Coordinates of C-alpha atoms and ligand atoms in Angstrom, one line a residue:
Chain L
M1 CA -30.4 51.0 -104.6
V2 CA -34.2 51.4 -104.3
D3 CA -34.4 47.7 -103.6
L4 CA -31.7 47.9 -100.8
W5 CA -33.6 50.7 -99.0
Q6 CA -36.9 48.8 -99.5
G7 CA -35.3 45.7 -98.1
L8 CA -34.0 47.5 -95.1
S9 CA -37.3 49.2 -94.3
Q10 CA -39.2 46.0 -94.9
A11 CA -36.8 44.1 -92.6
F12 CA -37.3 46.8 -90.0
W13 CA -41.1 46.4 -90.2
L14 CA -41.0 42.6 -90.2
V15 CA -39.0 42.7 -87.1
V16 CA -40.9 45.4 -85.1
T17 CA -44.3 43.8 -86.0
L18 CA -42.9 40.4 -85.0
D19 CA -44.0 38.9 -88.3
A20 CA -45.2 35.4 -87.4
E21 CA -43.8 33.8 -90.6
L22 CA -40.5 35.5 -90.2
A23 CA -40.3 34.4 -86.5
E24 CA -41.1 30.9 -87.5
I25 CA -38.4 30.5 -90.1
A26 CA -35.8 32.4 -88.1
L27 CA -36.4 30.2 -85.2
R28 CA -36.2 27.1 -87.4
S29 CA -32.8 28.4 -88.7
L30 CA -31.5 28.8 -85.2
Q31 CA -32.9 25.5 -84.1
V32 CA -31.4 23.5 -87.0
T33 CA -28.0 25.2 -86.8
F34 CA -27.7 25.1 -83.0
T35 CA -28.6 21.4 -83.0
A36 CA -26.1 20.6 -85.7
L37 CA -23.6 22.8 -83.9
A38 CA -24.1 21.0 -80.5
L39 CA -24.0 17.5 -82.0
G40 CA -21.1 18.6 -84.3
C41 CA -19.1 19.8 -81.3
L42 CA -19.5 16.5 -79.5
I43 CA -17.8 14.9 -82.5
A44 CA -15.4 17.6 -83.6
M45 CA -13.8 18.6 -80.3
P46 CA -12.9 15.1 -78.9
L47 CA -11.8 14.1 -82.4
A48 CA -9.5 17.1 -82.6
A49 CA -8.1 16.4 -79.1
L50 CA -7.5 12.7 -80.0
L51 CA -5.7 13.7 -83.1
A52 CA -3.5 16.0 -81.1
V53 CA -2.5 13.6 -78.3
R54 CA -2.5 10.2 -80.0
R55 CA 0.1 8.9 -82.4
F56 CA -1.4 6.3 -84.7
R57 CA -0.6 5.2 -88.2
W58 CA -3.1 7.2 -90.2
R59 CA -3.0 10.3 -88.1
R60 CA -1.4 12.5 -90.7
T61 CA -3.8 11.2 -93.4
V62 CA -6.8 11.8 -91.2
I63 CA -5.7 15.4 -90.5
A64 CA -5.0 16.0 -94.2
V65 CA -8.5 14.7 -95.1
L66 CA -10.1 16.7 -92.4
N67 CA -8.4 19.9 -93.7
A68 CA -9.5 19.1 -97.2
L69 CA -13.0 18.5 -96.1
M70 CA -13.2 22.0 -94.7
G71 CA -13.7 23.1 -98.3
L72 CA -16.4 20.5 -99.0
P73 CA -19.0 22.0 -101.3
P74 CA -22.3 21.9 -99.4
V75 CA -24.3 21.1 -102.5
V76 CA -22.4 17.9 -102.9
V77 CA -22.9 17.1 -99.2
G78 CA -26.6 17.7 -99.7
L79 CA -26.6 15.5 -102.7
V80 CA -24.9 12.6 -101.0
V81 CA -27.2 12.9 -97.9
Y82 CA -30.1 13.0 -100.3
V83 CA -29.1 9.8 -102.0
L84 CA -28.5 8.1 -98.6
L85 CA -31.9 9.2 -97.2
S86 CA -34.0 8.9 -100.3
R87 CA -36.6 6.2 -100.2
S88 CA -34.5 3.8 -102.3
G89 CA -31.3 4.7 -100.4
P90 CA -29.7 2.7 -97.7
L91 CA -31.2 4.8 -94.9
G92 CA -34.5 5.3 -96.7
V93 CA -36.5 3.4 -94.2
L94 CA -35.9 6.1 -91.6
G95 CA -38.1 8.4 -93.6
L96 CA -35.9 11.4 -92.8
L97 CA -35.7 13.1 -96.2
F98 CA -37.4 16.6 -96.2
T99 CA -37.3 16.9 -92.4
P100 CA -35.4 19.2 -90.2
T101 CA -33.4 16.1 -89.0
A102 CA -32.1 15.6 -92.5
M103 CA -31.0 19.3 -92.6
I104 CA -29.3 18.9 -89.2
I105 CA -27.4 15.8 -90.5
A106 CA -26.3 17.7 -93.7
Q107 CA -25.1 20.7 -91.7
M108 CA -23.2 18.6 -89.3
I109 CA -21.3 17.0 -92.2
V110 CA -20.5 20.5 -93.5
I111 CA -19.3 22.0 -90.2
V112 CA -17.6 19.1 -88.3
P113 CA -14.5 19.1 -90.5
L114 CA -14.2 22.9 -90.3
M115 CA -14.5 22.9 -86.5
A116 CA -12.3 19.9 -86.0
S117 CA -9.5 21.4 -88.1
I118 CA -9.6 24.8 -86.3
A119 CA -9.8 23.1 -82.9
H120 CA -7.0 20.7 -83.8
Q121 CA -4.6 23.5 -84.5
S122 CA -5.0 25.1 -81.1
L123 CA -5.1 21.8 -79.3
R124 CA -1.9 20.6 -81.0
D125 CA -0.1 23.8 -79.9
L126 CA -1.4 23.4 -76.3
W127 CA -0.4 19.7 -76.3
A128 CA 3.2 20.7 -77.3
E129 CA 3.2 23.0 -74.3
Y130 CA 1.7 20.5 -71.8
H131 CA 3.3 17.4 -73.1
D132 CA 6.2 17.0 -70.7
L133 CA 4.2 17.9 -67.7
L134 CA 1.3 15.6 -68.4
I135 CA 3.6 12.7 -69.3
S136 CA 5.5 13.3 -66.1
M137 CA 2.2 13.2 -64.1
N138 CA 1.3 9.9 -65.8
V139 CA -2.1 11.1 -66.9
T140 CA -4.4 8.7 -68.7
Q141 CA -5.5 9.3 -72.3
S142 CA -8.9 10.5 -71.3
Q143 CA -7.5 12.8 -68.6
K144 CA -5.2 14.3 -71.2
I145 CA -8.1 14.9 -73.6
K146 CA -10.2 16.4 -70.8
T147 CA -7.4 18.7 -69.7
L148 CA -6.7 19.9 -73.2
L149 CA -10.4 20.5 -74.0
W150 CA -10.9 22.5 -70.8
D151 CA -7.8 24.6 -71.0
A152 CA -8.3 25.4 -74.7
R153 CA -12.0 26.2 -74.2
R154 CA -11.6 29.7 -75.6
A155 CA -10.0 28.6 -78.8
L156 CA -12.7 25.9 -79.1
L157 CA -15.3 28.6 -78.7
T158 CA -13.8 30.3 -81.8
A159 CA -13.9 27.0 -83.6
A160 CA -17.6 26.6 -82.7
L161 CA -18.4 30.2 -83.8
A162 CA -16.8 29.4 -87.2
G163 CA -19.0 26.3 -87.4
F164 CA -22.1 28.4 -86.5
G165 CA -21.3 31.0 -89.1
R166 CA -20.9 28.4 -91.8
G167 CA -24.0 26.5 -90.7
I168 CA -26.4 29.4 -90.4
G169 CA -25.5 30.8 -93.7
E170 CA -25.5 27.5 -95.6
V171 CA -28.1 27.0 -98.2
G172 CA -26.9 24.4 -100.8
A173 CA -27.1 21.3 -98.6
I174 CA -30.3 22.0 -96.6
M175 CA -32.1 23.1 -99.7
I176 CA -31.6 19.7 -101.3
V177 CA -32.3 17.5 -98.2
G178 CA -34.9 19.8 -96.7
G179 CA -36.8 20.8 -99.8
N180 CA -37.6 24.2 -98.5
I181 CA -41.1 23.2 -97.5
D182 CA -43.3 25.9 -96.0
H183 CA -43.9 25.4 -92.3
V184 CA -41.7 22.3 -92.3
T185 CA -38.2 22.9 -93.5
R186 CA -38.1 26.5 -94.7
V187 CA -35.3 28.4 -93.0
L188 CA -33.9 31.9 -93.6
T189 CA -31.4 31.0 -96.3
T190 CA -33.7 28.8 -98.3
A191 CA -36.5 31.5 -98.0
I192 CA -34.0 34.1 -99.4
A193 CA -33.2 31.8 -102.3
L194 CA -36.9 31.3 -102.9
E195 CA -37.9 35.0 -102.8
T196 CA -35.0 35.9 -105.0
G197 CA -36.1 33.4 -107.5
K198 CA -39.6 34.9 -107.4
G199 CA -38.2 38.3 -108.0
E200 CA -39.2 39.5 -104.5
F201 CA -36.0 41.3 -104.0
A202 CA -37.1 43.5 -101.1
L203 CA -38.4 40.6 -99.1
A204 CA -35.3 38.5 -99.9
L205 CA -33.1 41.4 -98.7
A206 CA -35.2 41.9 -95.6
L207 CA -34.7 38.2 -94.7
G208 CA -31.0 38.7 -95.5
F209 CA -30.7 41.5 -93.1
V210 CA -32.5 39.6 -90.4
L211 CA -30.0 36.7 -91.0
I212 CA -27.0 39.0 -90.7
A213 CA -28.4 40.6 -87.5
L214 CA -29.0 37.2 -86.0
T215 CA -25.5 36.0 -86.8
I216 CA -24.0 39.1 -85.2
L217 CA -26.2 38.8 -82.2
V218 CA -25.3 35.2 -81.6
N219 CA -21.6 35.9 -82.0
L220 CA -21.7 38.8 -79.6
L221 CA -23.6 36.7 -77.1
I222 CA -21.2 33.8 -77.2
H223 CA -18.2 36.2 -77.0
W224 CA -19.7 37.8 -74.0
L225 CA -20.2 34.4 -72.4
G226 CA -16.5 33.6 -73.1
Q227 CA -15.4 36.9 -71.5
T228 CA -16.7 36.0 -68.1
E229 CA -13.2 35.2 -66.8
R230 CA -11.6 38.3 -65.8
E231 CA -7.9 37.8 -66.6
G232 CA -6.4 35.7 -69.2
R233 CA -3.6 35.4 -71.7
W234 CA -5.3 32.6 -73.6
Chain C
M1 CA 10.0 3.9 -46.0
S2 CA 10.6 4.8 -49.6
T3 CA 10.1 2.0 -52.0
L4 CA 12.0 3.5 -54.8
F5 CA 15.5 2.9 -53.6
P6 CA 18.1 1.7 -54.2
L7 CA 18.2 3.1 -57.7
R8 CA 20.6 1.3 -60.1
V9 CA 21.6 2.8 -63.5
R10 CA 23.6 0.6 -65.8
G11 CA 24.9 1.8 -69.1
A12 CA 21.9 4.0 -69.6
G13 CA 22.0 6.3 -72.6
T14 CA 19.8 8.2 -74.9
R15 CA 20.3 9.3 -78.5
R16 CA 18.8 11.7 -80.9
R17 CA 19.1 11.1 -84.6
G18 CA 22.1 8.8 -84.0
K19 CA 23.8 11.4 -81.8
Q20 CA 24.5 10.3 -78.2
L21 CA 23.0 12.9 -75.9
V22 CA 24.0 11.3 -72.7
G23 CA 25.5 8.0 -71.6
P24 CA 26.6 5.4 -71.0
I25 CA 25.6 6.4 -67.4
N26 CA 26.4 4.2 -64.5
M27 CA 25.4 5.1 -61.0
T28 CA 23.7 3.9 -57.9
W29 CA 21.7 5.9 -55.3
D30 CA 20.5 4.7 -52.0
G31 CA 18.2 7.7 -51.7
G32 CA 19.7 8.9 -48.5
G33 CA 19.5 12.7 -48.6
T34 CA 19.5 15.2 -51.4
R35 CA 21.6 14.5 -54.5
V36 CA 22.9 17.4 -56.6
V37 CA 23.7 17.1 -60.3
L38 CA 26.4 19.5 -61.4
G39 CA 28.0 20.1 -64.8
P40 CA 28.6 22.7 -67.4
N41 CA 25.9 23.8 -69.9
G42 CA 25.0 21.0 -72.2
S43 CA 26.7 18.3 -70.1
G44 CA 23.4 16.4 -69.9
K45 CA 21.9 17.3 -66.5
T46 CA 18.4 17.8 -67.9
T47 CA 18.6 14.7 -70.1
L48 CA 19.8 12.6 -67.2
L49 CA 17.0 13.7 -64.9
R50 CA 14.4 13.0 -67.7
L51 CA 16.0 9.7 -68.3
L52 CA 15.7 8.7 -64.6
H53 CA 12.1 9.9 -64.5
G54 CA 11.2 7.9 -67.5
I55 CA 10.2 10.8 -69.8
A56 CA 13.2 10.6 -72.1
R57 CA 13.6 7.6 -74.3
L58 CA 16.1 5.0 -72.9
H59 CA 18.0 3.7 -75.9
D60 CA 20.7 1.8 -74.1
G61 CA 21.1 0.2 -70.7
E62 CA 18.7 0.1 -67.8
V63 CA 17.3 2.3 -65.1
I64 CA 16.1 0.1 -62.2
W65 CA 14.0 1.5 -59.4
A66 CA 13.4 -0.9 -56.5
S67 CA 9.7 -0.5 -57.0
G68 CA 9.6 -1.1 -60.7
T69 CA 9.3 1.6 -63.4
K70 CA 5.6 2.3 -63.5
A71 CA 5.2 2.6 -59.7
A72 CA 8.3 4.7 -59.6
Q73 CA 7.0 7.3 -62.0
N74 CA 3.8 7.6 -60.0
A75 CA 5.8 8.2 -56.8
Q76 CA 7.8 11.0 -58.5
A77 CA 7.3 14.6 -59.6
F78 CA 9.3 16.7 -61.9
V79 CA 9.9 20.5 -62.0
F80 CA 11.1 21.5 -65.4
Q81 CA 13.8 24.0 -66.2
R82 CA 11.2 26.1 -68.0
P83 CA 8.1 25.8 -65.9
V84 CA 4.9 24.5 -67.6
M85 CA 1.9 26.4 -66.5
L86 CA -1.6 25.0 -67.0
R87 CA -3.8 27.7 -68.5
R88 CA -5.8 27.9 -65.3
S89 CA -5.7 29.9 -62.1
V90 CA -2.9 29.4 -59.5
V91 CA -5.1 27.4 -57.2
E92 CA -6.4 25.2 -60.0
N93 CA -2.8 24.5 -61.0
L94 CA -2.1 23.4 -57.5
M95 CA -5.3 21.3 -57.4
Y96 CA -4.6 19.6 -60.6
P97 CA -2.3 16.7 -59.5
L98 CA -4.7 16.1 -56.5
R99 CA -7.7 16.0 -58.7
L100 CA -6.0 13.5 -61.0
R101 CA -5.9 11.2 -58.0
S102 CA -9.5 11.8 -57.2
V103 CA -9.0 13.8 -54.1
S104 CA -12.3 15.6 -53.5
T105 CA -12.6 19.2 -54.7
G106 CA -13.0 20.6 -51.2
Q107 CA -9.9 18.8 -49.8
A108 CA -7.8 19.6 -52.9
R109 CA -8.7 23.3 -52.7
Q110 CA -7.9 23.4 -49.0
K111 CA -4.5 21.8 -49.6
A112 CA -3.9 24.0 -52.6
E113 CA -4.5 27.2 -50.6
D114 CA -2.2 26.0 -47.9
W115 CA 0.6 25.4 -50.4
A116 CA -0.1 28.8 -52.1
V117 CA 0.6 30.4 -48.7
K118 CA 3.7 28.3 -48.2
V119 CA 5.3 29.5 -51.4
G120 CA 4.1 33.1 -51.0
L121 CA 1.5 33.0 -53.7
A122 CA -1.5 33.6 -51.4
D123 CA -2.3 36.9 -53.0
H124 CA -2.3 35.5 -56.5
I125 CA -4.5 32.5 -55.9
D126 CA -7.1 33.4 -58.4
R127 CA -4.8 34.9 -61.1
S128 CA -4.2 32.9 -64.2
A129 CA -0.9 31.1 -63.9
P130 CA 0.5 32.0 -67.3
V131 CA 0.6 35.7 -66.5
L132 CA 2.6 35.2 -63.3
S133 CA 6.2 36.4 -63.4
G134 CA 8.9 33.9 -64.1
G135 CA 9.9 33.5 -60.5
E136 CA 6.3 33.2 -59.4
Q137 CA 5.7 30.5 -62.0
Q138 CA 8.7 28.6 -60.8
K139 CA 7.4 28.7 -57.2
L140 CA 4.1 27.5 -58.4
A141 CA 5.7 24.7 -60.3
I142 CA 7.6 23.6 -57.2
A143 CA 4.5 23.7 -55.0
R144 CA 2.5 21.8 -57.6
A145 CA 5.2 19.1 -57.7
L146 CA 5.3 18.8 -53.9
I147 CA 1.6 19.0 -53.2
G148 CA 1.1 15.3 -54.0
E149 CA 3.7 14.3 -51.5
P150 CA 5.9 12.4 -54.0
E151 CA 8.6 10.1 -52.7
L152 CA 11.1 11.7 -55.0
V153 CA 11.1 15.1 -56.7
F154 CA 13.3 16.0 -59.7
L155 CA 14.2 19.7 -59.8
D156 CA 15.9 21.1 -62.9
E157 CA 17.5 24.4 -62.0
P158 CA 14.4 25.3 -60.0
T159 CA 15.8 28.6 -58.6
A160 CA 17.6 29.9 -61.7
S161 CA 15.0 32.7 -62.2
L162 CA 14.5 33.5 -58.5
D163 CA 16.0 36.2 -56.4
G164 CA 18.1 35.5 -53.3
R165 CA 15.2 35.6 -51.0
A166 CA 12.9 33.4 -53.0
T167 CA 15.7 31.0 -53.5
R168 CA 16.1 30.7 -49.7
E169 CA 12.4 30.2 -49.3
I170 CA 12.4 27.5 -51.9
E171 CA 15.3 25.8 -50.2
A172 CA 13.5 26.0 -46.9
I173 CA 10.5 24.3 -48.5
L174 CA 12.7 21.6 -50.0
N175 CA 14.3 21.0 -46.6
D176 CA 10.8 20.6 -45.1
A177 CA 10.0 18.1 -47.7
V178 CA 13.2 16.2 -47.1
A179 CA 12.5 16.2 -43.4
S180 CA 9.1 14.6 -44.1
G181 CA 10.6 11.9 -46.2
T182 CA 10.7 13.2 -49.7
R183 CA 14.0 12.6 -51.6
V184 CA 15.3 15.3 -53.9
I185 CA 17.5 15.2 -56.9
I186 CA 18.4 18.6 -58.2
A187 CA 20.4 20.0 -61.1
T188 CA 21.8 23.5 -60.4
H189 CA 24.4 26.0 -61.5
D190 CA 24.2 27.7 -58.1
M191 CA 27.3 26.5 -56.2
G192 CA 26.1 28.0 -52.9
Q193 CA 22.9 26.1 -53.2
A194 CA 24.7 22.9 -54.1
R195 CA 26.7 23.2 -51.0
R196 CA 23.7 24.0 -48.8
L197 CA 21.6 21.1 -50.1
A198 CA 23.8 18.3 -51.2
K199 CA 24.5 15.1 -49.4
D200 CA 26.1 13.8 -52.5
V201 CA 27.1 15.1 -55.9
V202 CA 27.0 13.7 -59.4
F203 CA 29.3 15.7 -61.7
L204 CA 28.5 15.3 -65.4
L205 CA 30.7 16.0 -68.3
H206 CA 30.0 15.4 -71.9
G207 CA 27.0 13.3 -71.0
R208 CA 28.8 11.0 -68.6
V209 CA 29.2 10.7 -64.9
H210 CA 32.6 12.1 -64.4
E211 CA 32.6 12.1 -60.6
E212 CA 30.1 10.8 -58.0
S213 CA 31.0 11.4 -54.4
P214 CA 29.8 12.7 -51.1
A215 CA 29.3 16.4 -51.0
D216 CA 32.2 17.1 -48.6
T217 CA 34.6 15.2 -50.7
F218 CA 33.4 16.8 -53.9
F219 CA 33.6 20.3 -52.7
D220 CA 36.7 20.1 -50.6
A221 CA 38.8 17.5 -52.4
P222 CA 37.5 16.9 -55.9
Q223 CA 39.0 13.8 -57.5
T224 CA 39.5 15.0 -61.0
P225 CA 41.1 18.0 -62.6
E226 CA 37.9 18.8 -64.5
A227 CA 35.8 18.9 -61.4
R228 CA 38.5 21.1 -59.8
A229 CA 38.4 23.5 -62.8
F230 CA 34.6 23.5 -62.7
L231 CA 34.5 24.4 -59.0
N232 CA 37.0 27.2 -59.6
G233 CA 34.8 28.6 -62.3
D234 CA 37.3 27.8 -65.0
I235 CA 36.4 26.6 -68.5
V236 CA 36.1 22.8 -68.5
E237 CA 37.1 21.1 -71.7
Ligands
LIG1 N1 15.7 17.1 -77.9 C1 17.0 17.2 -78.2 N2 17.5 17.2 -79.5 C2 18.8 17.3 -79.8 N3 19.7 17.5 -78.9 C3 19.3 17.6 -77.6 C4 18.0 17.5 -77.2 N4 17.9 17.6 -75.9 C5 19.2 17.8 -75.5 N5 20.1 17.8 -76.5 C6 21.5 18.0 -76.4 O1 22.0 17.1 -75.4 C7 23.0 17.8 -74.7 C8 22.6 17.8 -73.2 O2 21.5 18.6 -73.0 P1 20.9 18.9 -71.6 O3 19.8 19.8 -71.8 O4 20.7 17.6 -70.9 O5 22.1 19.7 -70.9 P2 22.1 20.5 -69.5 O6 23.3 19.9 -68.7 O7 20.8 20.4 -68.8 O8 22.4 22.0 -69.9 P3 22.0 23.3 -69.2 O9 22.9 23.6 -68.1 O10 22.2 24.4 -70.3 O11 20.6 23.2 -68.8 C9 23.2 19.2 -75.2 O12 24.2 19.1 -76.1 C10 21.9 19.4 -76.0 O13 22.1 20.2 -77.1
LIG2 MG1 19.3 21.7 -68.4

């Protein structure tokens, strides 16, 4: 219990004094996850829409695989990305290992299946609703996808938030590919792991509280942005 | 003026898991005036309209539009028995078909607002379409179908959920559309409406065209005992 209180008060002081190191790793956390989120959405959302509107041979298989990948263990993702990016690996020449870019790649792999699966469910329902109308209007494939993505934007926001939550709290993958290097690849979660390992429980807890606060803040912000339309049943 | 007609339907039919839903259907239509499709529940009215429009699978026979199938569908609009509302505002629903054809946003919006006024939805223009009442949704669906000035509009019981006044308003709008060259094919259970609108009638029974005749003939001297029973409101076997 003492540690918990110490952690809280330390978190409080770290925040009010705008601790430089804390600010740095918190910002890096946000930067890595938001980049992974933005790039991940560009892949996940159109993929989800395509899976909803298009009938092709391996559609069911792709969906099943995507659903299964939602539970992909991040450590394993980290390991695979590590092997690919390591100097002797196929992408070794890029020299990306132990950089924030590597962390972004790993996080994308972790969150894309999650976001695509959630998005696909709502897009599929919406497509069932719209199917007859859009077929009747002779819309092209890309118009279909645009229409679905736009009209399901609230549900997509929820999918994105789920991706953000998973990304920002993720430690296994980015620890491996980022290496938790001070001033380079250290983020909130890896710092927490490090401080815990060193027995600095209060500091670890303080970082943990900051992480939770950040997550809540971002969620509230995005929800508030999504509420800007006055009326809506969707 | 219309390039769609004559329409020739030869032995057209559709099945679902081996069960014949409608067909074989044989009919022709020169597109002169409004055609009303009548028949008891489950007789195949909806399926026939979908078949003609090309959104139900044609398993047997052919549906031949003078313009060819692809061009035909582009020149047509369909109002569904249960209106499909895009999850957008009323005005955006109306703009949608125009924007598909790359009409500029400004022009589309102007036209959409005009149509909202025409169908009595002017006060609801910025409301989201899915929260409108059933009748309001139906009016919106009709306006959205007509806004692109289709050569032919399919209407599947468009006024089933409307009150008397709204029904008359919709009929007036349809008459305007007809006057400006749009052809209408409408399925309805409202005999008054059928009499008011029809130039000719197709009477369906068990998925087949049971009678096809000019409106006067059909209503005043139906050719078959089934049509007579239907008009009398009796049970049709
Ligand atoms: N997708 C479907 N699957 C199975 N059966 C269907 C399907 N669509 C229609 N049917 C059947 O085909 C027949 C004709 O249906 P349809 O909807 O065309 O009738 P309708 O004349 O429009 O009836 P209503 O007046 O009730 O609207 C009905 O027996 C119906 O159950
Ligand atoms: Mg019907």
